[in-house]
Amino acid sequence: MDSVISIKQLDKTYKSGHRALKSIDLDIKRGEIFALLGPNGAGKTTLIGVVCGLVKLTGGTVIADGHDITKDYRAARAKIGLVPQELATDMFETVWATVSFSRGLFGLAPNPAHIEKILKDLSLWDKKDNKIATLSGGMKRRVLIAKALSHEPKILFLDEPTAGVDVELRRDMWAMVGRLRDQGVTIILTTHYIEEAEEMADRIGVINKGEIILVEEKHALMKKLGQTRVTIGLKSKLDAPPDIPQKLDLSEDGETLTFTLTGEGDSEDAGVADVLKALMERKVDFKSVNTKRSSLEDIFVDLVEKKT
Amino acid sequence: MSLNLHAVRAIYMFELHRTWRTLFQSIAAPVISTSLYFIVFGSAIGSQMTTIDGVSYGAFIIPGLTLLSILTESTSNGSFGIYLPRFTGTIYELLSAPVSVAEVLLGYVGAAATKSVILGSIILLTARLFVPYEIVHPVWAALFLVMIALTFSLFGFILGVWADGFEKLQIVPLLIITPLTFLGGTFYSIKMLPEFWQTVTLFNPIVYLVNGFRWAFYGKADVNAMVSFGMTALFMLACVAAITWIFKTGYRLRS
Ligand SMILES: Nc1ncnc2c1ncn2[C@@H]1O[C@H](COP(=O)(O)OP(=O)(O)O)[C@@H](O)[C@H]1O
Ligand SMILES: [Mg+2]
């Protein structure tokens, strides 16, 4: 596998004695969108902090684009862009000045055309001469994204990019993430909006209490853990579940049958068809069939609960 | 490994730009307040006072008063430059950038020292309007000026890393540097003090700075010029050592 980030036995114990990361092993593939999911306090921001140089690791190694983040920090950091979780911006600078500053800080010669393109892509162009203090929260977040992209990073970290962000910005942001992926940028994001991970990510990692408990292709994950809940509304009440090979649950009022299928795609459809056929053979008449696939969120809640 | 000059330039220009934005506060205010001393002591009552070591009183106080501004402004510029990003959280960008300690210092401390040297030059030029004076060793004067500006900008930087509130940034220049400068022979020759207090005064590091600078102006001082120079260099090295330690350990910057 061509890893753009390779994390081995990474450990972080804060001065308070809190062990925020516990021997993390994780590889991020070049060019993928990787979503890191986990409840509050799981260690997502800490993990990003270590890779970006904000937090000192206490054990293990991190290689970013072939460079050790401690020994060869200069080369490693030059490849990485970070949009932090907190909205931290200069107040009295203009948008243009602060984004240009970031590019210089990361060691690149000024390139007004590139800055112009970023600002236009993020709908910040008409605000370029405004002082940041005068911008709304959403606009400030766009500025942070522009700063992170100013030095043309190969790896972009987005820490909870859509927390408290309006619909328009969220849409713009996903459009931008898509474009960056097309350009070959690797994107690692954390989010609480699981639908977004489900929609955007190629792979998903789940972290809880400082441990990575699962890393999986999104589709494989859905297949492995995704469940389909099938609800069948009956025409007439039953006293007991019908006598068929599949195990069905009868509701108390005797009007609905429910059962759960695991797996994804064809096997599932076949499962539903088998049950319906069996019911028809037993002359059990039904008026409705409702299937509901479990979301990543359900899977995630399940996983975290199982581990705790 | 080559220096990330783009980063140094970005930080340096950013910091100078901050001064430009707060021009009155950072340049005009100290120039005006120092000029008041020159008017009062140089032109008004200075003529009524005796000369010290053959130097008129108005001229005698110029080096010390100029240093007072340099010391306080270097300290506060150096400290605000790094404290502000810590306070607003924008420090994340500096910590995640491919920059070394040397580059960060060149940018922040370089900018703070540049401002102080500009300020010092303006004050000295302004003083000339009220008090006629000549500089005997202009090269030494410039050397002292630059070294002291750098040292106290470094000191300010350390203060900015250490402080956990704006009060501390203001307290140090106000309650430590200003009194030490006043008591460090800015307004009098320490030879005028009783012997006991002369000895006590020698523990005040600013005495060496004021006297070194004054020696460069008039060729006379209470302390040997080379001792003054040595002490200035020593203080500068101590600040460099402290900064190196701060970055090595990640003290208060990286968690
Ligand atoms: N600077 C710090 N000092 C001590 N503990 C910290 C620090 N930063 C974070 N923590 C703790 O580490 C754990 C992980 O935090 P974090 O990485 O921010 O989680 P997440 O981003 O997943 O919400 C939390 O328990 C948090 O309280
Ligand atoms: Mg977080």
Coordinates of C-alpha atoms and ligand atoms in Angstrom, one line a residue:
Chain A
M1 CA 0.0 0.0 0.0
D2 CA 1.3 3.5 -0.8
S3 CA 0.9 5.2 2.5
V4 CA 1.2 9.0 2.7
I5 CA 1.1 8.9 6.4
S6 CA 2.3 6.0 8.5
I7 CA 1.8 6.0 12.2
K8 CA 3.5 3.3 14.3
Q9 CA 2.9 2.6 18.0
L10 CA 2.1 6.3 18.6
D11 CA 1.6 7.2 22.3
K12 CA 0.7 10.4 23.9
T13 CA 0.6 11.1 27.6
Y14 CA -0.2 14.7 28.5
K15 CA 1.6 16.3 31.4
S16 CA -1.6 15.9 33.4
G17 CA -0.9 12.1 33.2
H18 CA -3.8 11.5 30.9
R19 CA -2.9 9.0 28.2
A20 CA -4.7 10.4 25.2
L21 CA -3.3 8.0 22.6
K22 CA -2.6 4.4 23.2
S23 CA -0.2 2.7 20.8
I24 CA -1.9 3.9 17.6
D25 CA -1.0 2.1 14.4
L26 CA -2.6 3.7 11.3
D27 CA -1.8 4.1 7.7
I28 CA -3.4 6.7 5.4
K29 CA -3.4 5.9 1.7
R30 CA -2.2 8.5 -0.7
G31 CA -5.1 10.4 -2.3
E32 CA -7.8 9.0 -0.1
I33 CA -10.4 10.8 2.0
F34 CA -10.1 9.3 5.5
A35 CA -12.7 10.0 8.1
L36 CA -11.7 9.7 11.7
L37 CA -14.8 9.2 13.9
G38 CA -15.0 9.1 17.6
P39 CA -16.8 10.6 20.5
N40 CA -15.7 13.7 22.3
G41 CA -12.4 13.3 24.1
A42 CA -11.5 10.2 22.0
G43 CA -8.2 11.7 21.0
K44 CA -8.9 12.9 17.4
T45 CA -7.6 16.4 17.9
T46 CA -4.6 15.0 19.8
L47 CA -3.8 12.6 16.9
I48 CA -4.0 15.4 14.4
G49 CA -2.0 17.6 16.7
V50 CA 0.9 15.1 16.8
V51 CA 1.1 14.7 13.1
C52 CA 1.0 18.5 12.5
G53 CA 3.5 19.4 15.2
L54 CA 1.3 21.0 17.8
V55 CA 1.6 18.1 20.3
K56 CA 4.8 16.3 21.2
L57 CA 4.5 12.6 20.9
T58 CA 5.7 10.5 23.9
G59 CA 6.3 7.3 21.9
G60 CA 6.3 5.8 18.5
T61 CA 6.9 7.3 15.1
V62 CA 5.0 9.2 12.4
I63 CA 6.1 9.4 8.8
A64 CA 4.4 11.9 6.6
D65 CA 5.1 11.7 2.9
G66 CA 8.3 9.8 3.6
H67 CA 9.6 12.2 6.3
D68 CA 9.8 11.6 10.0
I69 CA 7.8 14.3 11.7
T70 CA 10.3 14.8 14.4
K71 CA 13.7 14.2 12.8
D72 CA 12.8 15.8 9.5
Y73 CA 10.0 18.1 10.6
R74 CA 10.7 20.7 8.0
A75 CA 10.1 18.5 5.0
A76 CA 7.1 16.8 6.7
R77 CA 5.3 19.9 7.8
A78 CA 5.8 21.6 4.4
K79 CA 3.5 18.9 2.9
I80 CA 0.7 19.3 5.5
G81 CA -2.1 21.8 5.8
L82 CA -4.2 22.1 8.9
V83 CA -7.6 23.5 9.5
P84 CA -8.0 23.5 13.3
Q85 CA -11.1 22.8 15.3
E86 CA -11.1 26.1 17.0
L87 CA -11.7 29.3 15.1
A88 CA -8.4 31.1 15.8
T89 CA -7.7 34.0 13.5
D90 CA -5.9 37.3 13.5
M91 CA -8.3 40.0 14.1
F92 CA -6.9 43.2 12.6
E93 CA -5.3 41.7 9.5
T94 CA -7.0 41.6 6.1
V95 CA -8.0 38.3 4.6
W96 CA -5.4 38.8 1.8
A97 CA -2.6 39.6 4.2
T98 CA -3.3 36.6 6.5
V99 CA -3.5 34.1 3.7
S100 CA -0.4 35.4 2.1
F101 CA 1.4 35.3 5.5
S102 CA 0.6 31.6 5.7
R103 CA 2.2 30.9 2.4
G104 CA 5.4 32.6 3.4
L105 CA 5.5 30.9 6.8
F106 CA 5.4 27.6 5.0
G107 CA 8.4 28.6 3.0
L108 CA 7.0 29.4 -0.4
A109 CA 7.6 32.5 -2.5
P110 CA 4.6 34.8 -2.9
N111 CA 2.2 33.7 -5.6
P112 CA -0.7 36.2 -5.8
A113 CA -2.4 34.1 -8.6
H114 CA -2.6 31.1 -6.3
I115 CA -4.0 33.1 -3.4
E116 CA -6.5 34.7 -5.7
K117 CA -7.7 31.2 -6.9
I118 CA -8.1 29.9 -3.4
L119 CA -10.0 33.0 -2.3
K120 CA -12.3 32.7 -5.3
D121 CA -12.8 29.0 -4.7
L122 CA -13.9 29.7 -1.2
S123 CA -16.1 32.7 -2.1
L124 CA -13.8 35.0 -0.2
W125 CA -12.6 37.1 -3.1
D126 CA -14.9 40.1 -2.4
K127 CA -13.8 40.0 1.2
K128 CA -10.1 40.0 0.5
D129 CA -9.5 43.5 1.8
N130 CA -11.8 43.2 4.8
K131 CA -10.4 42.9 8.3
I132 CA -11.0 39.4 9.7
A133 CA -12.6 40.7 12.8
T134 CA -15.5 42.0 10.7
L135 CA -16.3 38.6 9.2
S136 CA -18.9 36.1 10.4
G137 CA -18.0 32.8 11.9
G138 CA -18.6 30.9 8.7
M139 CA -16.4 33.3 6.8
K140 CA -13.6 33.0 9.4
R141 CA -13.7 29.3 8.9
R142 CA -13.3 29.8 5.1
V143 CA -10.3 32.0 5.9
L144 CA -8.7 29.2 8.0
I145 CA -9.2 26.8 5.1
A146 CA -7.7 29.3 2.7
K147 CA -4.7 29.6 5.0
A148 CA -4.3 25.9 5.1
L149 CA -4.3 25.6 1.4
S150 CA -2.1 28.6 0.7
H151 CA 1.1 26.5 0.6
E152 CA -0.4 23.8 -1.7
P153 CA -0.2 21.0 0.8
K154 CA -0.3 17.3 -0.3
I155 CA -2.1 16.3 2.9
L156 CA -4.9 18.3 4.4
F157 CA -6.3 17.8 7.9
L158 CA -9.8 19.1 8.7
D159 CA -10.6 18.9 12.4
E160 CA -14.4 19.0 12.7
P161 CA -14.7 21.2 9.7
T162 CA -18.5 21.4 9.7
A163 CA -19.2 21.8 13.4
G164 CA -21.5 24.8 13.7
V165 CA -21.2 25.7 10.0
D166 CA -24.1 26.8 7.8
V167 CA -25.5 24.7 5.0
E168 CA -24.0 26.8 2.3
L169 CA -20.5 26.6 3.7
R170 CA -20.8 22.9 4.2
R171 CA -21.8 22.4 0.6
D172 CA -18.9 24.6 -0.6
M173 CA -16.5 22.7 1.7
W174 CA -17.5 19.3 0.3
A175 CA -17.2 20.6 -3.2
M176 CA -13.7 21.8 -2.4
V177 CA -12.8 18.6 -0.7
G178 CA -13.9 16.8 -3.9
R179 CA -11.8 19.1 -6.1
L180 CA -8.7 18.6 -3.9
R181 CA -9.1 14.9 -4.0
D182 CA -9.2 15.1 -7.8
Q183 CA -5.9 17.0 -7.6
G184 CA -4.4 14.1 -5.6
V185 CA -4.5 15.7 -2.1
T186 CA -5.0 13.3 0.7
I187 CA -7.7 14.5 3.1
I188 CA -8.1 13.4 6.7
L189 CA -11.1 14.7 8.5
T190 CA -12.8 14.3 11.8
T191 CA -16.5 14.9 12.1
H192 CA -19.5 14.4 14.2
Y193 CA -21.8 14.4 11.2
I194 CA -21.6 10.8 10.4
E195 CA -23.7 11.1 7.2
E196 CA -20.8 13.2 5.9
A197 CA -18.3 10.5 6.5
E198 CA -20.7 8.1 4.9
E199 CA -21.1 10.3 1.9
M200 CA -17.5 11.6 1.4
A201 CA -15.0 9.2 2.9
D202 CA -13.2 6.3 1.2
R203 CA -12.2 4.8 4.5
I204 CA -13.3 5.2 8.0
G205 CA -11.4 4.9 11.2
V206 CA -13.0 4.8 14.6
I207 CA -11.2 6.0 17.7
N208 CA -12.4 5.7 21.2
K209 CA -10.5 6.4 24.4
G210 CA -7.2 6.8 22.6
E211 CA -7.4 3.5 20.7
I212 CA -8.2 2.9 17.1
I213 CA -10.9 0.2 17.3
L214 CA -11.5 -0.2 13.6
V215 CA -10.3 0.9 10.2
E216 CA -12.2 -0.2 7.2
E217 CA -13.2 0.7 3.6
K218 CA -16.5 2.4 4.0
H219 CA -18.3 -0.1 1.8
A220 CA -16.7 -3.1 3.5
L221 CA -17.7 -1.6 6.8
M222 CA -21.3 -1.2 5.7
K223 CA -21.3 -4.7 4.5
K224 CA -19.7 -6.2 7.5
L225 CA -21.7 -4.4 10.1
G226 CA -24.6 -2.8 8.3
Q227 CA -27.9 -4.3 9.2
T228 CA -31.3 -4.0 7.5
R229 CA -34.3 -3.9 9.7
V230 CA -37.4 -5.2 7.9
T231 CA -40.9 -4.4 9.1
I232 CA -43.9 -6.2 7.6
G233 CA -47.4 -4.9 8.2
L234 CA -49.9 -7.7 8.4
K235 CA -53.5 -7.6 6.9
S236 CA -54.9 -9.6 9.8
K237 CA -53.6 -10.2 13.3
L238 CA -51.5 -13.2 14.2
D239 CA -51.3 -14.9 17.6
A240 CA -47.9 -16.3 17.1
P241 CA -44.9 -15.8 14.8
P242 CA -45.4 -17.9 11.6
D243 CA -43.6 -21.2 11.4
I244 CA -40.9 -20.5 8.8
P245 CA -37.1 -21.1 8.9
Q246 CA -36.3 -17.4 9.5
K247 CA -36.8 -16.1 12.9
L248 CA -39.3 -13.2 13.0
D249 CA -40.6 -11.1 15.9
L250 CA -44.3 -10.5 16.3
S251 CA -45.3 -7.2 17.8
E252 CA -47.6 -7.2 20.9
D253 CA -50.7 -6.2 19.0
G254 CA -50.0 -9.0 16.5
E255 CA -50.1 -6.6 13.5
T256 CA -46.4 -6.4 12.5
L257 CA -43.5 -8.7 12.0
T258 CA -40.0 -7.5 12.2
F259 CA -36.6 -9.1 11.5
T260 CA -33.0 -8.0 11.0
L261 CA -30.8 -8.9 8.1
T262 CA -27.0 -8.4 8.1
G263 CA -24.9 -7.9 5.0
E264 CA -25.3 -5.5 2.1
G265 CA -26.7 -5.5 -1.4
D266 CA -27.9 -8.6 -3.2
S267 CA -27.7 -11.0 -0.3
E268 CA -30.1 -8.8 1.6
D269 CA -32.6 -8.4 -1.1
A270 CA -32.6 -12.2 -1.5
G271 CA -33.1 -12.5 2.3
V272 CA -36.2 -10.3 2.2
A273 CA -37.6 -12.2 -0.9
D274 CA -37.1 -15.5 0.9
V275 CA -39.1 -14.4 3.9
L276 CA -41.9 -12.9 1.8
K277 CA -42.1 -16.1 -0.2
A278 CA -42.2 -18.2 2.9
L279 CA -45.0 -16.0 4.3
M280 CA -47.1 -16.3 1.1
E281 CA -46.7 -20.1 1.2
R282 CA -48.1 -20.1 4.8
K283 CA -51.0 -17.8 3.5
V284 CA -49.9 -14.9 5.8
D285 CA -51.2 -11.8 4.0
F286 CA -49.4 -8.5 4.4
K287 CA -50.1 -5.0 3.4
S288 CA -46.7 -3.3 3.7
V289 CA -43.0 -4.0 3.7
N290 CA -40.6 -1.5 5.0
T291 CA -36.8 -1.9 5.0
K292 CA -34.5 0.5 6.9
R293 CA -30.7 0.2 6.5
S294 CA -28.7 1.0 9.6
S295 CA -26.6 4.1 9.1
L296 CA -22.9 4.4 9.9
E297 CA -24.1 6.2 13.0
D298 CA -25.9 3.1 14.3
I299 CA -22.8 1.0 13.6
F300 CA -20.6 3.5 15.3
V301 CA -22.7 3.7 18.4
D302 CA -22.8 0.0 18.5
L303 CA -19.1 -0.3 18.3
V304 CA -18.3 2.2 20.9
E305 CA -20.9 0.7 23.3
K306 CA -19.5 -2.8 22.8
K307 CA -16.0 -1.6 23.7
T308 CA -17.0 0.3 26.8
Chain B
M1 CA 19.9 22.9 6.0
S2 CA 19.0 26.2 4.4
L3 CA 17.1 28.9 6.2
N4 CA 13.4 29.2 5.5
L5 CA 13.8 32.9 4.5
H6 CA 10.3 33.2 3.3
A7 CA 9.1 32.4 6.7
V8 CA 11.5 34.8 8.4
R9 CA 10.3 37.5 6.0
A10 CA 6.7 36.7 6.5
I11 CA 6.9 36.9 10.3
Y12 CA 9.1 40.0 10.2
M13 CA 6.9 41.9 7.8
F14 CA 3.8 40.8 9.7
E15 CA 5.2 42.2 13.0
L16 CA 6.4 45.5 11.4
H17 CA 2.9 45.8 9.9
R18 CA 1.4 45.5 13.4
T19 CA 3.6 48.4 14.5
W20 CA 2.5 50.5 11.5
R21 CA -1.1 49.8 12.5
T22 CA -0.5 50.9 16.0
L23 CA 2.0 53.7 15.1
F24 CA 0.9 56.1 17.7
Q25 CA 1.1 53.7 20.5
S26 CA 4.4 52.2 19.5
I27 CA 6.4 55.1 18.2
A28 CA 4.7 58.5 18.8
A29 CA 3.8 58.0 22.4
P30 CA 7.3 57.1 23.7
V31 CA 8.8 59.8 21.5
I32 CA 6.5 62.5 23.0
S33 CA 6.8 61.4 26.6
T34 CA 10.6 61.2 26.3
S35 CA 10.7 64.6 24.7
L36 CA 9.0 66.1 27.7
Y37 CA 12.0 65.1 29.8
F38 CA 14.3 66.7 27.4
I39 CA 12.3 69.9 27.5
V40 CA 12.0 70.0 31.3
F41 CA 15.5 68.8 32.2
G42 CA 17.4 69.8 29.1
S43 CA 16.1 73.2 28.3
A44 CA 14.1 74.4 31.3
I45 CA 15.8 73.5 34.6
G46 CA 18.8 71.8 33.1
S47 CA 20.6 75.2 32.8
Q48 CA 20.2 75.7 36.6
M49 CA 21.9 72.4 37.3
T50 CA 25.5 71.5 37.6
T51 CA 27.4 69.6 35.0
I52 CA 28.3 66.0 35.7
D53 CA 31.8 64.9 34.6
G54 CA 31.8 68.0 32.5
V55 CA 28.6 67.0 30.7
S56 CA 25.7 69.4 30.9
Y57 CA 22.7 67.8 32.8
G58 CA 20.5 67.9 29.8
A59 CA 23.0 66.0 27.7
F60 CA 23.8 63.6 30.7
I61 CA 20.3 62.2 30.8
I62 CA 19.9 61.6 27.1
P63 CA 21.5 58.1 26.8
G64 CA 19.6 56.8 29.9
L65 CA 16.3 58.2 28.8
T66 CA 16.7 56.8 25.3
L67 CA 17.5 53.5 26.8
L68 CA 14.4 53.6 29.0
S69 CA 12.3 53.8 25.9
I70 CA 14.3 51.1 24.2
L71 CA 14.1 48.7 27.1
T72 CA 10.4 49.1 27.7
E73 CA 9.5 49.1 24.1
S74 CA 11.7 46.1 23.2
T75 CA 10.3 44.2 26.0
S76 CA 6.7 44.9 25.2
N77 CA 7.1 44.5 21.5
G78 CA 8.9 41.2 21.9
S79 CA 6.4 39.9 24.4
F80 CA 3.2 41.0 22.5
G81 CA 4.5 39.5 19.2
I82 CA 4.4 36.0 20.6
Y83 CA 1.8 36.4 23.4
L84 CA -0.9 37.6 21.0
P85 CA -0.9 34.4 18.9
R86 CA -0.8 32.3 22.1
F87 CA -3.8 34.3 23.4
T88 CA -5.9 34.2 20.2
G89 CA -4.8 30.6 19.3
T90 CA -3.2 31.5 16.0
I91 CA 0.0 30.0 17.4
Y92 CA -1.2 26.7 16.0
E93 CA 0.0 27.9 12.6
L94 CA 3.5 28.8 13.8
L95 CA 3.8 25.4 15.6
S96 CA 2.7 23.5 12.5
A97 CA 4.9 25.4 10.1
P98 CA 8.3 24.2 8.8
V99 CA 10.3 26.7 10.8
S100 CA 13.2 26.4 13.2
V101 CA 13.7 28.2 16.4
A102 CA 16.3 30.4 14.7
E103 CA 13.8 31.5 12.1
V104 CA 11.0 32.2 14.6
L105 CA 13.5 34.3 16.6
L106 CA 14.8 36.2 13.6
G107 CA 11.3 37.1 12.6
Y108 CA 9.8 38.1 15.9
V109 CA 12.9 39.3 17.8
G110 CA 14.3 40.9 14.6
A111 CA 11.1 42.9 14.1
A112 CA 10.8 44.0 17.7
A113 CA 14.5 45.1 17.8
T114 CA 14.1 46.9 14.5
K115 CA 11.2 48.9 15.9
S116 CA 13.2 49.8 19.0
V117 CA 16.2 50.9 17.0
I118 CA 14.0 53.1 14.8
L119 CA 12.3 54.4 18.0
G120 CA 15.7 55.1 19.6
S121 CA 17.0 56.9 16.6
I122 CA 13.9 59.1 16.5
I123 CA 14.3 59.9 20.2
L124 CA 17.9 60.8 19.7
L125 CA 17.1 63.1 16.8
T126 CA 14.3 64.7 18.7
A127 CA 16.6 65.3 21.7
R128 CA 18.9 67.2 19.4
L129 CA 16.1 69.8 19.0
F130 CA 16.2 70.6 22.7
V131 CA 19.8 69.8 23.9
P132 CA 22.9 70.2 21.9
Y133 CA 25.0 67.1 22.2
E134 CA 27.7 65.1 20.3
I135 CA 28.4 61.4 20.2
V136 CA 32.1 60.7 20.8
H137 CA 32.0 57.0 19.8
P138 CA 29.1 56.7 17.3
V139 CA 30.0 53.1 16.2
W140 CA 30.0 51.9 19.8
A141 CA 26.8 53.8 20.4
A142 CA 25.2 52.0 17.5
L143 CA 26.5 48.7 18.7
F144 CA 25.2 49.1 22.2
L145 CA 21.9 50.3 20.8
V146 CA 21.4 47.3 18.6
M147 CA 22.7 44.8 21.2
I148 CA 20.4 46.2 23.9
A149 CA 17.4 46.3 21.5
L150 CA 18.0 42.7 20.6
T151 CA 18.6 41.5 24.1
F152 CA 15.5 43.1 25.5
S153 CA 13.4 41.9 22.5
L154 CA 14.6 38.4 23.3
F155 CA 13.8 39.0 26.9
G156 CA 10.4 40.2 25.9
F157 CA 9.9 37.1 23.8
I158 CA 10.7 34.9 26.8
L159 CA 8.2 37.0 28.8
G160 CA 5.6 36.5 26.1
V161 CA 6.1 32.7 26.2
W162 CA 6.0 32.6 30.0
A163 CA 3.1 35.0 30.7
D164 CA -0.4 33.7 31.2
G165 CA -2.1 37.0 31.1
F166 CA -1.9 40.5 29.7
E167 CA -1.2 42.0 33.2
K168 CA 2.1 40.2 33.4
L169 CA 3.2 41.6 30.0
Q170 CA 2.5 45.1 31.4
I171 CA 3.8 44.6 34.9
V172 CA 7.4 43.7 33.9
P173 CA 8.2 46.8 31.9
L174 CA 6.3 49.0 34.3
L175 CA 7.3 47.6 37.7
I176 CA 10.7 46.1 37.0
I177 CA 12.4 47.7 34.0
T178 CA 11.3 51.3 34.5
P179 CA 12.3 51.5 38.2
L180 CA 15.6 49.7 37.6
T181 CA 16.4 52.1 34.8
F182 CA 15.5 55.2 36.9
L183 CA 17.7 53.8 39.7
G184 CA 20.4 52.7 37.3
G185 CA 22.0 56.1 37.0
T186 CA 19.8 57.6 34.3
F187 CA 19.3 60.9 36.1
Y188 CA 22.4 60.9 38.3
S189 CA 25.9 59.6 38.4
I190 CA 26.1 56.7 40.8
K191 CA 29.2 58.3 42.3
M192 CA 26.8 60.8 43.9
L193 CA 25.3 58.0 46.0
P194 CA 26.5 57.0 49.5
E195 CA 29.0 54.2 49.3
F196 CA 26.7 51.5 50.5
W197 CA 24.1 52.4 47.8
Q198 CA 26.8 52.5 45.2
T199 CA 27.6 48.9 45.9
V200 CA 23.9 47.9 45.9
T201 CA 23.4 49.7 42.6
L202 CA 26.1 47.6 41.0
F203 CA 23.7 44.6 41.3
N204 CA 21.3 46.4 39.0
P205 CA 22.1 45.1 35.5
I206 CA 20.7 48.2 33.9
V207 CA 23.5 50.3 35.4
Y208 CA 25.9 48.6 33.0
L209 CA 23.7 49.3 30.0
V210 CA 23.1 52.9 30.8
N211 CA 26.8 53.5 31.6
G212 CA 28.0 51.7 28.5
F213 CA 25.7 53.7 26.3
R214 CA 26.6 57.0 28.0
W215 CA 30.3 56.2 27.6
A216 CA 29.8 55.8 23.9
F217 CA 28.2 59.3 23.9
Y218 CA 30.6 61.3 26.1
G219 CA 33.6 59.0 26.6
K220 CA 32.9 59.1 30.4
A221 CA 31.0 56.7 32.6
D222 CA 30.7 55.4 36.2
V223 CA 31.5 51.8 35.0
N224 CA 34.4 50.7 32.8
A225 CA 33.1 50.6 29.2
M226 CA 34.4 47.0 28.6
V227 CA 32.7 45.8 31.8
S228 CA 29.5 47.3 30.5
F229 CA 29.9 45.7 27.1
G230 CA 30.7 42.3 28.8
M231 CA 27.6 42.5 30.9
T232 CA 25.4 43.4 28.0
A233 CA 26.8 40.5 26.0
L234 CA 26.3 38.2 29.0
F235 CA 22.7 39.2 29.4
M236 CA 22.1 38.6 25.7
L237 CA 23.6 35.1 25.9
A238 CA 21.5 34.3 29.0
C239 CA 18.4 35.2 26.9
V240 CA 19.5 33.0 24.0
A241 CA 20.1 30.1 26.3
A242 CA 16.7 30.5 27.9
I243 CA 15.0 30.6 24.5
T244 CA 16.8 27.6 23.3
W245 CA 15.7 25.7 26.4
I246 CA 12.1 26.9 25.9
F247 CA 11.9 25.5 22.4
K248 CA 13.8 22.3 23.2
T249 CA 11.3 21.4 25.9
G250 CA 8.3 22.9 24.1
Y251 CA 7.7 24.8 27.3
R252 CA 4.2 26.4 27.2
L253 CA 4.1 26.2 23.4
R254 CA 3.7 22.6 22.6
S255 CA 1.6 20.4 24.9
Ligands
LIG1 N1 -3.4 19.9 26.6 C1 -4.0 18.9 27.2 N2 -3.6 18.5 28.5 C2 -4.2 17.5 29.1 N3 -5.2 16.7 28.6 C3 -5.6 17.0 27.3 C4 -5.0 18.1 26.6 N4 -5.7 18.2 25.4 C5 -6.6 17.2 25.4 N5 -6.5 16.5 26.5 C6 -7.3 15.3 26.9 O1 -7.1 14.3 26.0 C7 -8.2 13.6 25.6 C8 -8.4 13.7 24.1 O2 -8.7 15.0 23.7 P1 -8.9 15.4 22.2 O3 -7.8 14.9 21.4 O4 -9.2 16.8 22.1 O5 -10.3 14.6 21.8 P2 -11.3 14.8 20.6 O6 -10.7 15.7 19.6 O7 -11.5 13.4 20.0 O8 -12.5 15.3 21.2 C9 -9.4 14.3 26.3 O9 -9.6 13.5 27.5 C10 -8.8 15.6 26.7 O10 -9.4 16.0 27.9
MG2 MG -11.4 17.5 18.8

